[in-house]
């Protein structure tokens, strides 16, 4: 985004106003520890006397007796926090300590920020520990053995970077648990029996990776329930049911969750029959018996909830379909209307509404044409009236002029008078046409309103 140079002073002024307003608000609160902490965090030198003078001018009450001590304590904490944050950011990125770089930075010189090496060093050590913890966690989650730590130690030595053995180990152990939890989750989600753990454990031993059976089985047991639910949902509309799935699972030694499968299977079938009823209700006859007879060919099943789910959805959608408003709109767009699926008592009304919708669109087209014609005539009228006004001004100016010979002036006047009479006749014709166009527009609009109103 480009900012105009003219806007920069305004932006700076607004930023300054915001800072000023915030400082006034801080003064009114009177929390001198917070005021000092903000100055410290922003890299400002401690300046209690300056802040006190400002607050004396803007606060409703004078500073408390311990304000100076509270300000200085807050500033010291803010200064510590600022330098600690710088060190932590460097450390967590795997960088060497860079206190001198920050101490000599333009920002530090600009604010005359008091230096605080102990705070920076403390932050860097904490960030460095988190860096090695993250590396360990990544290696552990990737299924690498703890001996991978030695490679990291060598890398740190080559980079002359502090290596935190304990932090790496803690991270690796957390990552190792994640590795086994992910394995359990993946096996369960794919429908793999938990006996697969033995194969995974054997492979882990060969690779020197710690085995976390509890993490694996906790994740597998939690996800296998979802596997059966997902399977039930899929099978419901693909012609499969629990009997077949149960036999397959027993043959593979897979733990079975029949209740969860059946609940998901029936829920999906209930939704299927509801959707089918709604689709049929939108202009199709009630055909539940036919749908149930063809269920096996469609890859679905008839269950106890089938009749109610289909019937209720069909009735609800049929009631929406069989309304004069819907028939009218379908007529407007010239989309067919299956009136025969509606109750006999309202079929004639729906037919009338449908035809009214078609007539409405015809009237709407004529109305639009009339409006276009009226607008065109109005424009021509304005032009003609402008020409008439100019002509009449010229005629008056010619009569008042003494420069032109009398005979020539009279001849020019007669010519202009003839043109004026022709313009008047032309204007009268245009006005009649304009009135007719407006009249037809009004008639078509009234017809549209009547057609819309009389569908009930």
CSV table of C-alpha atoms in Angstrom, one decimal:
chain,number,residue,atom,x,y,z
A,1,UNK,CA,0.0,0.0,0.0
A,2,UNK,CA,1.4,3.4,-1.0
A,3,UNK,CA,1.0,6.3,1.4
A,4,UNK,CA,1.0,9.9,0.2
A,5,UNK,CA,3.8,12.0,1.6
A,6,UNK,CA,1.2,14.5,2.5
A,7,UNK,CA,-0.4,12.0,4.8
A,8,UNK,CA,2.7,11.1,6.8
A,9,UNK,CA,2.6,14.2,9.1
A,10,UNK,CA,-1.0,13.4,9.8
A,11,UNK,CA,-0.3,9.8,10.6
A,12,UNK,CA,2.5,10.8,12.9
A,13,UNK,CA,0.2,13.3,14.5
A,14,UNK,CA,-2.5,10.7,15.1
A,15,UNK,CA,0.1,8.3,16.5
A,16,UNK,CA,1.3,11.0,18.8
A,17,UNK,CA,-2.2,11.8,19.9
A,18,UNK,CA,-2.9,8.2,20.7
A,19,UNK,CA,0.3,7.9,22.8
A,20,UNK,CA,-0.6,11.2,24.5
A,21,UNK,CA,-4.1,10.0,25.3
A,22,UNK,CA,-2.8,6.6,26.6
A,23,UNK,CA,-0.4,8.4,28.9
A,24,UNK,CA,-3.2,10.7,30.2
A,25,UNK,CA,-5.3,7.6,30.8
A,26,UNK,CA,-2.4,6.0,32.7
A,27,UNK,CA,-2.0,9.1,34.8
A,28,UNK,CA,-5.7,9.1,35.7
A,29,UNK,CA,-5.5,5.4,36.8
A,30,UNK,CA,-2.5,6.3,38.9
A,31,UNK,CA,-0.7,3.0,38.7
A,32,UNK,CA,2.9,4.1,38.9
A,33,UNK,CA,4.3,0.6,38.7
A,34,UNK,CA,2.5,0.1,35.3
A,35,UNK,CA,3.7,3.6,34.1
A,36,UNK,CA,7.3,2.7,34.9
A,37,UNK,CA,7.0,-0.8,33.4
A,38,UNK,CA,5.7,0.7,30.1
A,39,UNK,CA,8.7,3.0,29.9
A,40,UNK,CA,11.1,0.2,30.6
A,41,UNK,CA,9.5,-2.2,28.1
A,42,UNK,CA,9.6,0.6,25.4
A,43,UNK,CA,13.3,1.0,25.9
A,44,UNK,CA,13.0,4.4,27.5
A,45,UNK,CA,15.4,5.6,30.3
A,46,UNK,CA,13.8,6.0,33.7
A,47,UNK,CA,12.2,9.4,33.9
A,48,UNK,CA,10.0,9.7,37.0
A,49,UNK,CA,10.3,13.4,37.3
A,50,UNK,CA,9.2,14.0,33.7
A,51,UNK,CA,6.3,11.6,34.1
A,52,UNK,CA,5.3,13.2,37.4
A,53,UNK,CA,5.2,16.7,35.8
A,54,UNK,CA,3.0,15.3,33.0
A,55,UNK,CA,0.6,13.6,35.3
A,56,UNK,CA,0.4,16.6,37.6
A,57,UNK,CA,-1.0,18.5,34.6
A,58,UNK,CA,-3.5,15.8,33.5
A,59,UNK,CA,-4.4,13.7,36.5
A,60,UNK,CA,-7.3,14.5,38.9
A,61,UNK,CA,-5.2,13.9,42.0
A,62,UNK,CA,-1.5,14.2,42.9
A,63,UNK,CA,0.9,11.3,42.8
A,64,UNK,CA,1.0,9.1,46.0
A,65,UNK,CA,4.0,9.3,48.3
A,66,UNK,CA,5.5,6.1,47.2
A,67,UNK,CA,5.0,6.9,43.5
A,68,UNK,CA,8.7,7.3,42.8
A,69,UNK,CA,9.6,3.9,44.3
A,70,UNK,CA,6.8,2.1,42.5
A,71,UNK,CA,7.7,3.8,39.2
A,72,UNK,CA,11.4,2.8,39.6
A,73,UNK,CA,10.4,-0.8,40.5
A,74,UNK,CA,8.1,-1.0,37.5
A,75,UNK,CA,10.7,0.5,35.2
A,76,UNK,CA,13.4,-2.0,36.4
A,77,UNK,CA,11.0,-4.9,35.6
A,78,UNK,CA,10.1,-3.5,32.2
A,79,UNK,CA,13.8,-3.0,31.3
A,80,UNK,CA,14.5,-6.6,32.4
A,81,UNK,CA,11.5,-7.9,30.4
A,82,UNK,CA,12.6,-6.0,27.2
A,83,UNK,CA,16.2,-7.4,27.3
A,84,UNK,CA,15.0,-10.8,28.3
A,85,UNK,CA,12.6,-10.9,25.3
A,86,UNK,CA,15.5,-10.0,22.9
A,87,UNK,CA,17.7,-12.7,24.3
A,88,UNK,CA,14.8,-15.3,24.3
A,89,UNK,CA,14.1,-14.5,20.6
A,90,UNK,CA,17.7,-15.0,19.6
A,91,UNK,CA,18.0,-18.2,21.7
A,92,UNK,CA,14.9,-19.9,20.4
A,93,UNK,CA,16.1,-19.4,16.8
A,94,UNK,CA,19.3,-21.2,17.5
A,95,UNK,CA,21.4,-18.1,17.2
A,96,UNK,CA,24.4,-17.3,19.3
A,97,UNK,CA,24.1,-14.6,22.0
A,98,UNK,CA,24.1,-11.2,20.3
A,99,UNK,CA,24.0,-8.8,23.1
A,100,UNK,CA,26.6,-6.5,21.7
A,101,UNK,CA,24.7,-6.2,18.4
A,102,UNK,CA,21.5,-5.2,20.2
A,103,UNK,CA,23.5,-2.8,22.5
A,104,UNK,CA,24.9,-1.0,19.5
A,105,UNK,CA,21.7,-1.0,17.4
A,106,UNK,CA,20.1,2.2,16.0
A,107,UNK,CA,17.0,1.6,18.1
A,108,UNK,CA,18.9,1.3,21.3
A,109,UNK,CA,20.9,4.5,20.5
A,110,UNK,CA,17.7,6.3,19.5
A,111,UNK,CA,15.9,5.6,22.8
A,112,UNK,CA,19.1,5.8,24.8
A,113,UNK,CA,18.0,2.4,26.3
A,114,UNK,CA,19.9,1.4,29.4
A,115,UNK,CA,21.7,-1.9,28.8
A,116,UNK,CA,20.9,-5.0,30.8
A,117,UNK,CA,23.2,-7.9,30.0
A,118,UNK,CA,22.0,-10.2,32.8
A,119,UNK,CA,18.5,-10.0,31.6
A,120,UNK,CA,19.5,-10.7,28.0
A,121,UNK,CA,21.7,-13.6,29.0
A,122,UNK,CA,18.8,-15.1,31.1
A,123,UNK,CA,16.4,-14.7,28.2
A,124,UNK,CA,18.9,-16.2,25.7
A,125,UNK,CA,19.6,-19.2,28.0
A,126,UNK,CA,15.8,-19.8,28.2
A,127,UNK,CA,15.3,-19.5,24.5
A,128,UNK,CA,18.3,-21.7,23.8
A,129,UNK,CA,16.8,-24.4,26.0
A,130,UNK,CA,13.5,-24.2,24.1
A,131,UNK,CA,15.4,-24.4,20.8
A,132,UNK,CA,17.0,-27.7,21.8
A,133,UNK,CA,13.7,-28.9,23.3
A,134,UNK,CA,12.0,-28.3,20.0
A,135,UNK,CA,14.8,-30.1,18.1
A,136,UNK,CA,14.5,-33.1,20.4
A,137,UNK,CA,10.7,-33.1,20.1
A,138,UNK,CA,11.0,-33.1,16.3
A,139,UNK,CA,13.5,-35.9,16.3
A,140,UNK,CA,11.4,-38.0,18.7
A,141,UNK,CA,8.1,-37.4,16.8
A,142,UNK,CA,10.0,-38.5,13.6
A,143,UNK,CA,10.7,-41.9,15.2
A,144,UNK,CA,14.5,-41.3,15.6
A,145,UNK,CA,16.4,-42.8,18.5
A,146,UNK,CA,17.6,-40.8,21.5
A,147,UNK,CA,21.2,-41.4,20.2
A,148,UNK,CA,20.3,-38.7,17.6
A,149,UNK,CA,21.2,-36.3,20.4
A,150,UNK,CA,24.9,-36.8,19.8
A,151,UNK,CA,24.6,-35.6,16.2
A,152,UNK,CA,22.9,-32.4,17.6
A,153,UNK,CA,25.6,-32.0,20.1
A,154,UNK,CA,28.2,-32.2,17.4
A,155,UNK,CA,26.3,-29.7,15.3
A,156,UNK,CA,26.2,-27.3,18.3
A,157,UNK,CA,29.9,-27.7,18.8
A,158,UNK,CA,30.6,-26.9,15.2
A,159,UNK,CA,28.5,-23.8,15.4
A,160,UNK,CA,30.0,-22.8,18.7
A,161,UNK,CA,26.5,-22.9,20.2
A,162,UNK,CA,25.6,-24.0,23.7
A,163,UNK,CA,23.9,-27.5,23.7
A,164,UNK,CA,21.3,-28.2,26.4
A,165,UNK,CA,21.3,-31.9,26.9
A,166,UNK,CA,18.5,-32.0,29.4
A,167,UNK,CA,16.2,-29.8,27.2
A,168,UNK,CA,16.9,-32.0,24.1
A,169,UNK,CA,16.1,-35.1,26.1
A,170,UNK,CA,12.9,-33.7,27.5
A,171,UNK,CA,11.8,-32.7,24.1
A,172,UNK,CA,12.7,-36.0,22.6
A,173,UNK,CA,10.7,-38.0,25.2
A,174,UNK,CA,7.6,-35.8,24.5
A,175,UNK,CA,8.2,-36.3,20.8
A,176,UNK,CA,8.6,-40.1,21.2
A,177,UNK,CA,5.3,-40.3,23.0
A,178,UNK,CA,3.7,-38.3,20.1
A,179,UNK,CA,5.3,-40.8,17.6
A,180,UNK,CA,3.6,-43.7,19.3
A,181,UNK,CA,0.3,-41.9,19.7
A,182,UNK,CA,0.4,-41.0,16.0
A,183,UNK,CA,1.1,-44.6,15.1
A,184,UNK,CA,-1.9,-45.8,17.2
A,185,UNK,CA,-4.2,-43.2,15.7
A,186,UNK,CA,-3.1,-44.0,12.2
A,187,UNK,CA,-3.6,-47.8,12.6
A,188,UNK,CA,-7.0,-47.4,14.2
A,189,UNK,CA,-8.2,-44.9,11.6
A,190,UNK,CA,-7.2,-47.4,8.8
A,191,UNK,CA,-8.9,-50.3,10.6
A,192,UNK,CA,-5.6,-52.0,11.4
A,193,UNK,CA,-5.8,-54.3,14.5
A,194,UNK,CA,-3.9,-53.2,17.5
A,195,UNK,CA,-1.8,-56.4,17.2
A,196,UNK,CA,0.2,-54.3,14.7
A,197,UNK,CA,1.8,-52.9,17.8
A,198,UNK,CA,4.0,-55.9,18.0
A,199,UNK,CA,5.4,-55.3,14.6
A,200,UNK,CA,6.0,-51.7,15.3
A,201,UNK,CA,7.7,-52.5,18.6
A,202,UNK,CA,10.0,-55.0,16.9
A,203,UNK,CA,11.0,-52.4,14.3
A,204,UNK,CA,11.5,-49.8,17.0
A,205,UNK,CA,13.9,-52.1,19.0
A,206,UNK,CA,15.9,-52.7,15.9
A,207,UNK,CA,16.2,-48.9,15.4
A,208,UNK,CA,17.0,-48.3,19.0
A,209,UNK,CA,13.8,-46.3,19.5
A,210,UNK,CA,12.1,-46.3,22.9
A,211,UNK,CA,8.7,-48.1,23.0
A,212,UNK,CA,5.6,-46.4,24.5
A,213,UNK,CA,2.9,-49.0,24.4
A,214,UNK,CA,0.6,-47.0,26.6
A,215,UNK,CA,0.7,-44.0,24.2
A,216,UNK,CA,0.0,-46.3,21.3
A,217,UNK,CA,-2.9,-48.1,22.9
A,218,UNK,CA,-4.5,-45.0,24.3
A,219,UNK,CA,-4.6,-43.4,20.9
A,220,UNK,CA,-5.7,-46.6,19.1
A,221,UNK,CA,-8.5,-47.3,21.5
A,222,UNK,CA,-9.8,-43.7,21.2
A,223,UNK,CA,-9.7,-43.7,17.4
A,224,UNK,CA,-11.0,-47.2,16.7
A,225,UNK,CA,-14.5,-46.0,17.9
A,226,UNK,CA,-14.4,-43.3,15.2
A,227,UNK,CA,-13.3,-45.9,12.6
A,228,UNK,CA,-16.5,-48.0,13.3
A,229,UNK,CA,-18.6,-44.8,13.2
A,230,UNK,CA,-17.1,-43.7,9.9
A,231,UNK,CA,-17.5,-47.2,8.5
A,232,UNK,CA,-21.2,-47.3,9.5
A,233,UNK,CA,-21.8,-44.0,7.8
A,234,UNK,CA,-20.1,-45.1,4.6
A,235,UNK,CA,-21.8,-48.6,4.5
A,236,UNK,CA,-25.3,-47.2,4.9
A,237,UNK,CA,-25.4,-45.9,1.3
A,238,UNK,CA,-23.1,-48.5,-0.3
A,239,UNK,CA,-25.1,-51.6,0.3
A,240,UNK,CA,-23.2,-53.0,3.3
A,241,UNK,CA,-24.2,-53.8,6.8
A,242,UNK,CA,-22.8,-54.9,10.1
A,243,UNK,CA,-23.0,-58.7,9.5
A,244,UNK,CA,-20.5,-58.5,6.7
A,245,UNK,CA,-18.2,-56.0,8.5
A,246,UNK,CA,-18.3,-58.0,11.7
A,247,UNK,CA,-17.2,-61.2,10.0
A,248,UNK,CA,-14.4,-59.4,8.3
A,249,UNK,CA,-13.2,-57.8,11.6
A,250,UNK,CA,-13.3,-61.1,13.5
A,251,UNK,CA,-11.2,-62.7,10.7
A,252,UNK,CA,-8.6,-60.0,11.0
A,253,UNK,CA,-8.7,-59.8,14.8
A,254,UNK,CA,-10.0,-56.3,14.9
A,255,UNK,CA,-11.8,-55.0,17.9
A,256,UNK,CA,-15.5,-54.5,17.2
A,257,UNK,CA,-17.7,-51.6,18.3
A,258,UNK,CA,-21.1,-52.8,17.0
A,259,UNK,CA,-23.2,-50.2,18.9
A,260,UNK,CA,-21.3,-47.2,17.5
A,261,UNK,CA,-21.4,-48.8,14.0
A,262,UNK,CA,-25.2,-49.3,14.1
A,263,UNK,CA,-25.9,-45.9,15.5
A,264,UNK,CA,-23.9,-44.2,12.7
A,265,UNK,CA,-25.4,-46.6,10.0
A,266,UNK,CA,-29.0,-45.8,11.1
A,267,UNK,CA,-28.3,-42.1,11.4
A,268,UNK,CA,-27.0,-42.0,7.8
A,269,UNK,CA,-29.9,-44.0,6.5
A,270,UNK,CA,-32.4,-41.8,8.3
A,271,UNK,CA,-30.7,-38.7,6.7
A,272,UNK,CA,-30.8,-40.5,3.3
A,273,UNK,CA,-34.5,-41.1,3.5
A,274,UNK,CA,-35.1,-37.6,4.7
A,275,UNK,CA,-33.2,-36.1,1.8
A,276,UNK,CA,-34.9,-38.4,-0.7
A,277,UNK,CA,-38.3,-37.4,0.7
A,278,UNK,CA,-37.4,-33.7,0.4
A,279,UNK,CA,-36.2,-34.2,-3.2
A,280,UNK,CA,-39.4,-36.0,-4.2
A,281,UNK,CA,-41.5,-33.4,-2.4
A,282,UNK,CA,-40.1,-30.7,-4.8
A,283,UNK,CA,-42.4,-31.5,-7.7
A,284,UNK,CA,-42.5,-35.3,-7.5
A,285,UNK,CA,-45.3,-37.6,-6.4
A,286,UNK,CA,-45.2,-39.5,-3.1
A,287,UNK,CA,-43.4,-42.6,-4.1
A,288,UNK,CA,-42.1,-44.2,-0.8
A,289,UNK,CA,-43.3,-47.7,-1.7
A,290,UNK,CA,-41.4,-47.6,-5.0
A,291,UNK,CA,-38.3,-46.1,-3.3
A,292,UNK,CA,-38.3,-48.9,-0.7
A,293,UNK,CA,-38.8,-51.6,-3.4
A,294,UNK,CA,-35.7,-50.3,-5.2
A,295,UNK,CA,-33.6,-49.7,-2.1
A,296,UNK,CA,-31.3,-52.6,-2.7
A,297,UNK,CA,-30.5,-51.5,-6.2
A,298,UNK,CA,-29.8,-48.0,-4.9
A,299,UNK,CA,-27.4,-49.5,-2.3
A,300,UNK,CA,-29.4,-48.5,0.7
A,301,UNK,CA,-31.6,-50.2,3.3
A,302,UNK,CA,-35.1,-49.8,4.7
A,303,UNK,CA,-35.1,-49.2,8.4
A,304,UNK,CA,-37.7,-48.5,11.0
A,305,UNK,CA,-37.3,-44.8,10.6
A,306,UNK,CA,-37.6,-44.9,6.8
A,307,UNK,CA,-41.4,-44.2,6.5
A,308,UNK,CA,-41.5,-41.3,9.0
A,309,UNK,CA,-38.3,-39.7,7.7
A,310,UNK,CA,-39.4,-39.8,4.1
A,311,UNK,CA,-43.0,-38.9,4.7
A,312,UNK,CA,-42.4,-36.0,6.9
A,313,UNK,CA,-39.8,-34.5,4.6
A,314,UNK,CA,-42.0,-35.1,1.5
A,315,UNK,CA,-45.0,-33.4,3.1
A,316,UNK,CA,-42.9,-30.4,4.3
A,317,UNK,CA,-41.3,-29.9,0.9
A,318,UNK,CA,-44.6,-30.6,-1.0
A,319,UNK,CA,-46.3,-27.9,1.2
A,320,UNK,CA,-43.6,-25.4,0.2
A,321,UNK,CA,-43.8,-26.4,-3.5
A,322,UNK,CA,-47.6,-26.2,-3.7
A,323,UNK,CA,-48.0,-22.6,-2.9
A,324,UNK,CA,-49.3,-19.8,-5.1
A,325,UNK,CA,-46.0,-17.9,-4.6
A,326,UNK,CA,-43.9,-20.8,-5.8
A,327,UNK,CA,-46.3,-21.4,-8.8
A,328,UNK,CA,-46.1,-17.6,-9.7
A,329,UNK,CA,-42.3,-17.5,-9.6
A,330,UNK,CA,-42.0,-20.7,-11.6
A,331,UNK,CA,-44.4,-19.2,-14.2
A,332,UNK,CA,-42.2,-16.0,-14.3
A,333,UNK,CA,-39.1,-18.1,-15.1
A,334,UNK,CA,-41.1,-20.4,-17.3
A,335,UNK,CA,-40.0,-23.5,-15.3
A,336,UNK,CA,-42.5,-26.3,-15.4
A,337,UNK,CA,-45.0,-26.8,-12.5
A,338,UNK,CA,-46.2,-30.3,-11.6
A,339,UNK,CA,-49.6,-29.1,-10.3
A,340,UNK,CA,-50.8,-32.7,-10.2
A,341,UNK,CA,-48.7,-33.6,-7.2
A,342,UNK,CA,-50.6,-30.9,-5.1
A,343,UNK,CA,-53.9,-31.3,-3.3
A,344,UNK,CA,-56.8,-31.3,-5.8
A,345,UNK,CA,-58.5,-28.5,-3.9
A,346,UNK,CA,-55.7,-26.0,-4.8
A,347,UNK,CA,-54.7,-27.2,-8.2
A,348,UNK,CA,-56.8,-24.6,-10.1
A,349,UNK,CA,-55.4,-21.8,-7.9
A,350,UNK,CA,-51.9,-22.9,-8.6
A,351,UNK,CA,-52.6,-23.1,-12.4
A,352,UNK,CA,-53.9,-19.6,-12.3
A,353,UNK,CA,-50.9,-18.4,-10.3
A,354,UNK,CA,-48.5,-20.1,-12.8
A,355,UNK,CA,-50.2,-18.4,-15.8
A,356,UNK,CA,-50.3,-15.1,-13.9
A,357,UNK,CA,-46.5,-15.4,-13.4
A,358,UNK,CA,-46.1,-15.9,-17.2
A,359,UNK,CA,-48.4,-12.9,-17.9
A,360,UNK,CA,-46.5,-10.9,-15.3
A,361,UNK,CA,-43.2,-11.4,-17.2
A,362,UNK,CA,-44.9,-10.3,-20.5
A,363,UNK,CA,-46.3,-7.2,-18.7
A,364,UNK,CA,-42.9,-6.5,-17.1
A,365,UNK,CA,-41.2,-6.6,-20.5
A,366,UNK,CA,-43.7,-4.2,-21.9
A,367,UNK,CA,-43.3,-2.0,-18.9
A,368,UNK,CA,-39.5,-1.9,-19.4
A,369,UNK,CA,-40.0,-1.0,-23.1
A,370,UNK,CA,-42.4,1.8,-22.1
A,371,UNK,CA,-40.0,3.2,-19.5
A,372,UNK,CA,-37.2,3.2,-22.1
A,373,UNK,CA,-39.4,5.0,-24.6
A,374,UNK,CA,-40.5,7.5,-22.0
A,375,UNK,CA,-37.0,8.2,-21.0
A,376,UNK,CA,-35.9,8.7,-24.6
A,377,UNK,CA,-38.8,11.0,-25.3
A,378,UNK,CA,-38.0,13.0,-22.1
A,379,UNK,CA,-34.5,13.5,-23.4
A,380,UNK,CA,-35.7,14.6,-26.8
A,381,UNK,CA,-38.1,17.0,-25.1
A,382,UNK,CA,-35.3,18.6,-23.1
A,383,UNK,CA,-33.3,19.1,-26.3
A,384,UNK,CA,-36.2,20.6,-28.2
A,385,UNK,CA,-37.1,23.0,-25.4
A,386,UNK,CA,-33.5,24.1,-25.2
A,387,UNK,CA,-33.4,24.7,-29.0
A,388,UNK,CA,-36.7,26.7,-28.7
A,389,UNK,CA,-35.4,28.8,-25.8
A,390,UNK,CA,-32.2,29.6,-27.8
A,391,UNK,CA,-34.2,30.5,-30.9
A,392,UNK,CA,-36.5,32.9,-29.0
A,393,UNK,CA,-33.4,34.6,-27.4
A,394,UNK,CA,-32.0,35.1,-30.9
A,395,UNK,CA,-35.3,36.5,-32.2
A,396,UNK,CA,-35.4,39.0,-29.3
A,397,UNK,CA,-31.8,40.0,-29.8
A,398,UNK,CA,-32.4,40.5,-33.6
A,399,UNK,CA,-35.4,42.8,-32.9
A,400,UNK,CA,-33.3,44.9,-30.5
A,401,UNK,CA,-30.3,45.1,-32.8
A,402,UNK,CA,-29.8,48.3,-34.9
A,403,UNK,CA,-26.8,47.1,-36.9
A,404,UNK,CA,-28.6,45.0,-39.5
A,405,UNK,CA,-30.6,46.6,-42.4
A,406,UNK,CA,-34.3,46.6,-41.8
A,407,UNK,CA,-35.2,44.4,-44.8
A,408,UNK,CA,-32.5,41.8,-43.9
A,409,UNK,CA,-33.7,41.8,-40.3
A,410,UNK,CA,-37.3,41.3,-41.3
A,411,UNK,CA,-36.4,38.4,-43.6
A,412,UNK,CA,-34.3,36.7,-40.8
A,413,UNK,CA,-37.1,37.2,-38.3
A,414,UNK,CA,-39.7,35.5,-40.6
A,415,UNK,CA,-37.3,32.6,-41.1
A,416,UNK,CA,-36.8,32.2,-37.4
A,417,UNK,CA,-40.5,32.5,-36.7
A,418,UNK,CA,-41.2,29.7,-39.2
A,419,UNK,CA,-38.6,27.6,-37.4
A,420,UNK,CA,-40.2,28.4,-34.0
A,421,UNK,CA,-43.6,27.3,-35.2
A,422,UNK,CA,-42.2,24.0,-36.5
A,423,UNK,CA,-40.4,23.5,-33.2
A,424,UNK,CA,-43.7,24.1,-31.3
A,425,UNK,CA,-45.5,21.6,-33.5
A,426,UNK,CA,-42.6,19.1,-32.9
A,427,UNK,CA,-42.8,19.7,-29.2
A,428,UNK,CA,-46.5,19.1,-29.1
A,429,UNK,CA,-46.1,15.8,-30.9
A,430,UNK,CA,-43.3,14.8,-28.5
A,431,UNK,CA,-45.4,15.7,-25.5
A,432,UNK,CA,-48.3,13.6,-26.8
A,433,UNK,CA,-45.9,10.7,-27.3
A,434,UNK,CA,-44.3,11.2,-23.9
A,435,UNK,CA,-47.7,11.2,-22.2
A,436,UNK,CA,-48.7,8.1,-24.1
A,437,UNK,CA,-45.5,6.3,-23.1
A,438,UNK,CA,-46.0,7.2,-19.4
A,439,UNK,CA,-49.6,6.2,-19.6
A,440,UNK,CA,-48.6,2.7,-21.0
A,441,UNK,CA,-45.9,2.4,-18.4
A,442,UNK,CA,-48.5,3.1,-15.7
A,443,UNK,CA,-50.9,0.6,-17.2
A,444,UNK,CA,-48.3,-2.1,-17.4
A,445,UNK,CA,-47.2,-1.5,-13.9
A,446,UNK,CA,-50.8,-1.7,-12.6
A,447,UNK,CA,-51.3,-4.9,-14.6
A,448,UNK,CA,-48.2,-6.4,-12.9
A,449,UNK,CA,-49.5,-5.4,-9.5
A,450,UNK,CA,-52.9,-6.8,-10.2
A,451,UNK,CA,-51.5,-10.1,-11.5
A,452,UNK,CA,-49.3,-10.5,-8.4
A,453,UNK,CA,-52.2,-9.6,-6.1
A,454,UNK,CA,-54.8,-11.9,-7.6
A,455,UNK,CA,-52.9,-15.1,-7.3
A,456,UNK,CA,-54.6,-15.7,-3.9
